[in-house]
Every structure is written in structure tokens, then in C-alpha cells.
Amino acid sequence: MRALILLVFFVGCGAAPAPRVSTEGDDARLLDRLAAAPPPADWAMVGKTPLDFATYHPQGLLRVGDRWLLTTVEIRRPPAADDPGEGVGHLIAFDDAGHELARVTLGEGKAFHPGGFDLDGEALLVPVAEYRPDSATIVYRVDPQTLAATVAFRVADHIGAIAVDRLDGTVYGMSWGSRRIY
């Protein structure tokens, strides 16, 4: 049986905006805030929900309104040194009971690996990259209710996660292995 385990993690950052990472000295402040965060032992299971659909290899999870949204990659042929592999990227909407509400396939060609995603206030920004570092990414803009998707932009790197600053709307991306933050 598949189950989604929901975790709650509280970081006492107050109402201050999230720190910005740069090579100009802000890294020290970010490291100080991370060091002050509670240890992983402070995570606590708050629920367990059986899911009635295949989850493959989950990447991102977000709650929007009364539904959950999950990105996951279905690997059909694993990548190798000389082969980008083959797979299908999914964005799945489901309810609190674990029932699939809707699904959309995202990606094209060698780009089939969806990542962590976020809501920009109106739409989801979902990265779908090739399954290897230093590759390419398509970022989709997806309606969280209908799952209608359009290409927002492309990036000449593997973007594994996107976050949106709710205060100023800045979109951040993180590359494979957190090698680069955009």
C-alpha cells in the first residue's frame, strides 16, 4: 500500500523574509540561520494517508486550497553515461483521502524529471529537466485547479527545485545537487 506521510517542521524564523543567498557575504547569515534551526528530531508525523495511484519517484509536494499536488518521475529506462534514459514526468492532484483528482504529463524529449515546485500566487511553476546534472530544464506554468500547462521559460541547466518569495515575487531555482542557486 502506498502512503503519503505528512511531516511538520517549524523553524523559528518569525516574520522576517527568507535570507537571500549570494557570493557577496550573505552566505554567512544563511548558515547562521540554518545552524539555529531545530534538528531533524523535531520533525513529527502528523498523518498517514494511503494513495490510490502509483507514486513512482516523488519529487515535490504542495498544498493548494483543498488539494495536494505531487510531482513524480516514472523512470522507464534509467539514465547512463552515454544515454539520457527515458521516463515520464507527472503532476498529480489528489484529495485528503488519497484519491487522484487529476493528472498531467509534463516534459518533452530528454526532459522528463520534474522537481520541487511552488505557487507564484496564481499558477504553479514546475521545473522538468533532463535526468542528469548540467543539462536543460523546461519550466511550466500550471493552473493548480485544471492542471492546464504552458511553457513559461527554459533554462540551460538542471533545475531541481523552484521557490517563490511570497513577499516580492522573486523566483529562485536550485540546480542538481544544489550546485547553483538562481
Short mmCIF file of C-alpha atoms in Angstrom, two decimals:
data_model
loop_
_atom_site.label_atom_id
_atom_site.label_comp_id
_atom_site.label_asym_id
_atom_site.label_seq_id
_atom_site.Cartn_x
_atom_site.Cartn_y
_atom_site.Cartn_z
CA MET A 1 0.00 0.00 0.00
CA ARG A 2 1.31 3.43 -0.91
CA ALA A 3 1.07 6.10 1.75
CA LEU A 4 1.90 9.74 1.95
CA ILE A 5 3.50 10.66 5.23
CA LEU A 6 2.93 14.28 6.17
CA LEU A 7 5.60 15.95 8.23
CA VAL A 8 5.55 19.25 10.06
CA PHE A 9 8.74 21.20 10.66
CA PHE A 10 8.83 24.55 12.43
CA VAL A 11 11.77 26.88 12.05
CA GLY A 12 11.59 29.87 14.33
CA CYS A 13 12.32 32.49 11.71
CA GLY A 14 9.49 34.82 12.72
CA ALA A 15 8.06 37.13 10.10
CA ALA A 16 11.43 38.07 8.65
CA PRO A 17 11.85 37.40 4.96
CA ALA A 18 13.93 34.41 3.96
CA PRO A 19 17.62 35.21 3.57
CA ARG A 20 18.98 35.65 0.09
CA VAL A 21 21.97 33.56 -0.95
CA SER A 22 24.76 35.22 -2.87
CA THR A 23 28.51 35.22 -3.18
CA GLU A 24 28.62 38.71 -1.67
CA GLY A 25 28.70 37.67 2.01
CA ASP A 26 25.05 36.78 2.65
CA ASP A 27 26.04 33.11 2.86
CA ALA A 28 27.29 33.56 6.44
CA ARG A 29 23.90 34.89 7.59
CA LEU A 30 22.12 32.00 5.88
CA LEU A 31 24.44 29.49 7.54
CA ASP A 32 23.81 31.12 10.94
CA ARG A 33 20.03 30.79 10.49
CA LEU A 34 20.34 27.18 9.35
CA ALA A 35 22.58 26.36 12.32
CA ALA A 36 19.95 27.84 14.67
CA ALA A 37 17.15 25.71 13.17
CA PRO A 38 15.84 22.78 15.22
CA PRO A 39 17.46 19.41 14.49
CA PRO A 40 15.67 16.83 12.33
CA ALA A 41 14.45 15.10 15.51
CA ASP A 42 11.87 17.91 15.77
CA TRP A 43 10.00 16.51 12.75
CA ALA A 44 6.83 14.72 13.75
CA MET A 45 4.42 12.58 11.74
CA VAL A 46 1.01 14.24 11.71
CA GLY A 47 -0.83 11.79 9.49
CA LYS A 48 -0.62 8.89 7.10
CA THR A 49 -2.82 8.69 4.02
CA PRO A 50 -2.99 5.71 1.63
CA LEU A 51 -2.79 6.83 -2.00
CA ASP A 52 -4.82 5.08 -4.71
CA PHE A 53 -2.32 5.76 -7.51
CA ALA A 54 1.29 4.93 -8.39
CA THR A 55 3.68 7.49 -6.92
CA TYR A 56 6.81 6.38 -8.84
CA HIS A 57 9.68 8.59 -7.56
CA PRO A 58 8.13 11.64 -5.81
CA GLN A 59 9.94 14.97 -6.12
CA GLY A 60 7.74 17.82 -4.87
CA LEU A 61 4.63 18.18 -2.72
CA LEU A 62 2.48 21.28 -2.26
CA ARG A 63 -0.91 22.03 -0.72
CA VAL A 64 -3.09 24.45 -2.72
CA GLY A 65 -6.59 25.07 -1.39
CA ASP A 66 -8.33 21.77 -0.72
CA ARG A 67 -5.95 19.61 -2.76
CA TRP A 68 -2.45 18.23 -2.71
CA LEU A 69 -0.16 18.41 -5.74
CA LEU A 70 2.70 15.97 -6.27
CA THR A 71 5.44 15.89 -8.90
CA THR A 72 6.91 12.49 -9.61
CA VAL A 73 9.10 10.85 -12.22
CA GLU A 74 8.30 7.48 -13.77
CA ILE A 75 11.66 6.08 -14.89
CA ARG A 76 11.19 3.70 -17.80
CA ARG A 77 14.89 3.36 -18.67
CA PRO A 78 17.47 4.64 -16.18
CA PRO A 79 19.98 7.16 -17.50
CA ALA A 80 23.55 6.01 -18.12
CA ALA A 81 26.78 7.80 -19.01
CA ASP A 82 26.00 7.70 -22.74
CA ASP A 83 22.19 7.57 -22.52
CA PRO A 84 19.82 10.21 -21.09
CA GLY A 85 17.35 7.48 -20.19
CA GLU A 86 13.63 7.52 -20.72
CA GLY A 87 10.76 8.44 -18.46
CA VAL A 88 7.59 10.39 -17.86
CA GLY A 89 7.10 13.39 -15.60
CA HIS A 90 3.77 13.59 -13.78
CA LEU A 91 1.98 16.29 -11.81
CA ILE A 92 -0.81 14.66 -9.82
CA ALA A 93 -3.60 16.36 -7.86
CA PHE A 94 -5.19 14.37 -5.03
CA ASP A 95 -7.51 14.94 -2.10
CA ASP A 96 -7.08 14.40 1.64
CA ALA A 97 -8.40 10.84 1.29
CA GLY A 98 -5.60 9.97 -1.17
CA HIS A 99 -7.82 9.81 -4.27
CA GLU A 100 -6.36 11.05 -7.54
CA LEU A 101 -8.31 14.05 -8.83
CA ALA A 102 -6.33 14.90 -11.96
CA ARG A 103 -3.00 14.26 -13.64
CA VAL A 104 -0.93 15.92 -16.33
CA THR A 105 2.19 14.65 -18.06
CA LEU A 106 4.98 17.22 -18.27
CA GLY A 107 8.21 17.22 -20.27
CA GLU A 108 9.43 16.56 -23.77
CA GLY A 109 12.22 14.52 -25.29
CA LYS A 110 15.05 14.03 -22.81
CA ALA A 111 13.39 16.30 -20.22
CA PHE A 112 11.18 14.08 -18.04
CA HIS A 113 12.36 14.73 -14.46
CA PRO A 114 10.02 17.12 -12.60
CA GLY A 115 11.33 18.73 -9.45
CA GLY A 116 10.26 20.69 -6.44
CA PHE A 117 7.74 23.36 -7.40
CA ASP A 118 5.93 26.34 -5.94
CA LEU A 119 2.92 28.60 -6.40
CA ASP A 120 3.57 32.13 -7.66
CA GLY A 121 0.23 33.33 -6.32
CA GLU A 122 -1.76 32.25 -9.37
CA ALA A 123 0.00 29.35 -11.06
CA LEU A 124 2.40 26.56 -10.21
CA LEU A 125 5.94 26.87 -11.54
CA VAL A 126 7.13 23.33 -12.23
CA PRO A 127 10.65 22.54 -13.49
CA VAL A 128 11.09 19.47 -15.71
CA ALA A 129 14.70 18.65 -16.52
CA GLU A 130 16.85 16.04 -18.13
CA TYR A 131 17.77 13.35 -15.59
CA ARG A 132 21.43 14.43 -15.25
CA PRO A 133 23.40 17.42 -13.97
CA ASP A 134 24.36 20.38 -16.16
CA SER A 135 21.58 19.63 -18.65
CA ALA A 136 18.43 21.60 -19.57
CA THR A 137 15.09 22.43 -17.96
CA ILE A 138 11.64 23.43 -19.14
CA VAL A 139 9.72 25.45 -16.54
CA TYR A 140 5.97 25.07 -16.88
CA ARG A 141 3.27 27.42 -15.62
CA VAL A 142 0.39 25.19 -14.48
CA ASP A 143 -3.12 26.12 -13.34
CA PRO A 144 -3.46 24.44 -9.91
CA GLN A 145 -7.15 23.62 -10.46
CA THR A 146 -7.28 22.44 -14.09
CA LEU A 147 -3.60 21.39 -14.44
CA ALA A 148 -3.52 23.16 -17.83
CA ALA A 149 0.19 23.67 -18.52
CA THR A 150 2.14 26.06 -20.74
CA VAL A 151 5.87 26.53 -21.13
CA ALA A 152 6.93 29.59 -19.11
CA PHE A 153 10.66 29.56 -19.93
CA ARG A 154 13.68 27.32 -20.45
CA VAL A 155 16.98 27.15 -18.57
CA ALA A 156 20.31 25.76 -19.79
CA ASP A 157 20.89 23.84 -16.53
CA HIS A 158 19.16 21.13 -14.49
CA ILE A 159 16.78 23.00 -12.18
CA GLY A 160 15.73 20.56 -9.47
CA ALA A 161 13.61 22.91 -7.38
CA ILE A 162 11.83 26.25 -7.61
CA ALA A 163 10.75 28.53 -4.77
CA VAL A 164 8.82 31.80 -4.98
CA ASP A 165 9.41 34.62 -2.48
CA ARG A 166 5.86 35.46 -1.36
CA LEU A 167 6.94 38.97 -0.32
CA ASP A 168 8.35 40.24 -3.61
CA GLY A 169 7.54 37.53 -6.18
CA THR A 170 11.17 36.66 -6.93
CA VAL A 171 11.51 33.15 -8.38
CA TYR A 172 14.51 31.11 -7.22
CA GLY A 173 15.86 27.94 -8.78
CA MET A 174 18.30 25.37 -7.47
CA SER A 175 20.42 23.22 -9.74
CA TRP A 176 21.21 19.50 -9.49
CA GLY A 177 22.94 18.82 -6.19
CA SER A 178 22.43 22.46 -5.12
CA ARG A 179 25.50 23.38 -7.16
CA ARG A 180 23.99 26.71 -8.19
CA ILE A 181 21.17 28.88 -6.89
CA TYR A 182 19.48 31.14 -9.41
#
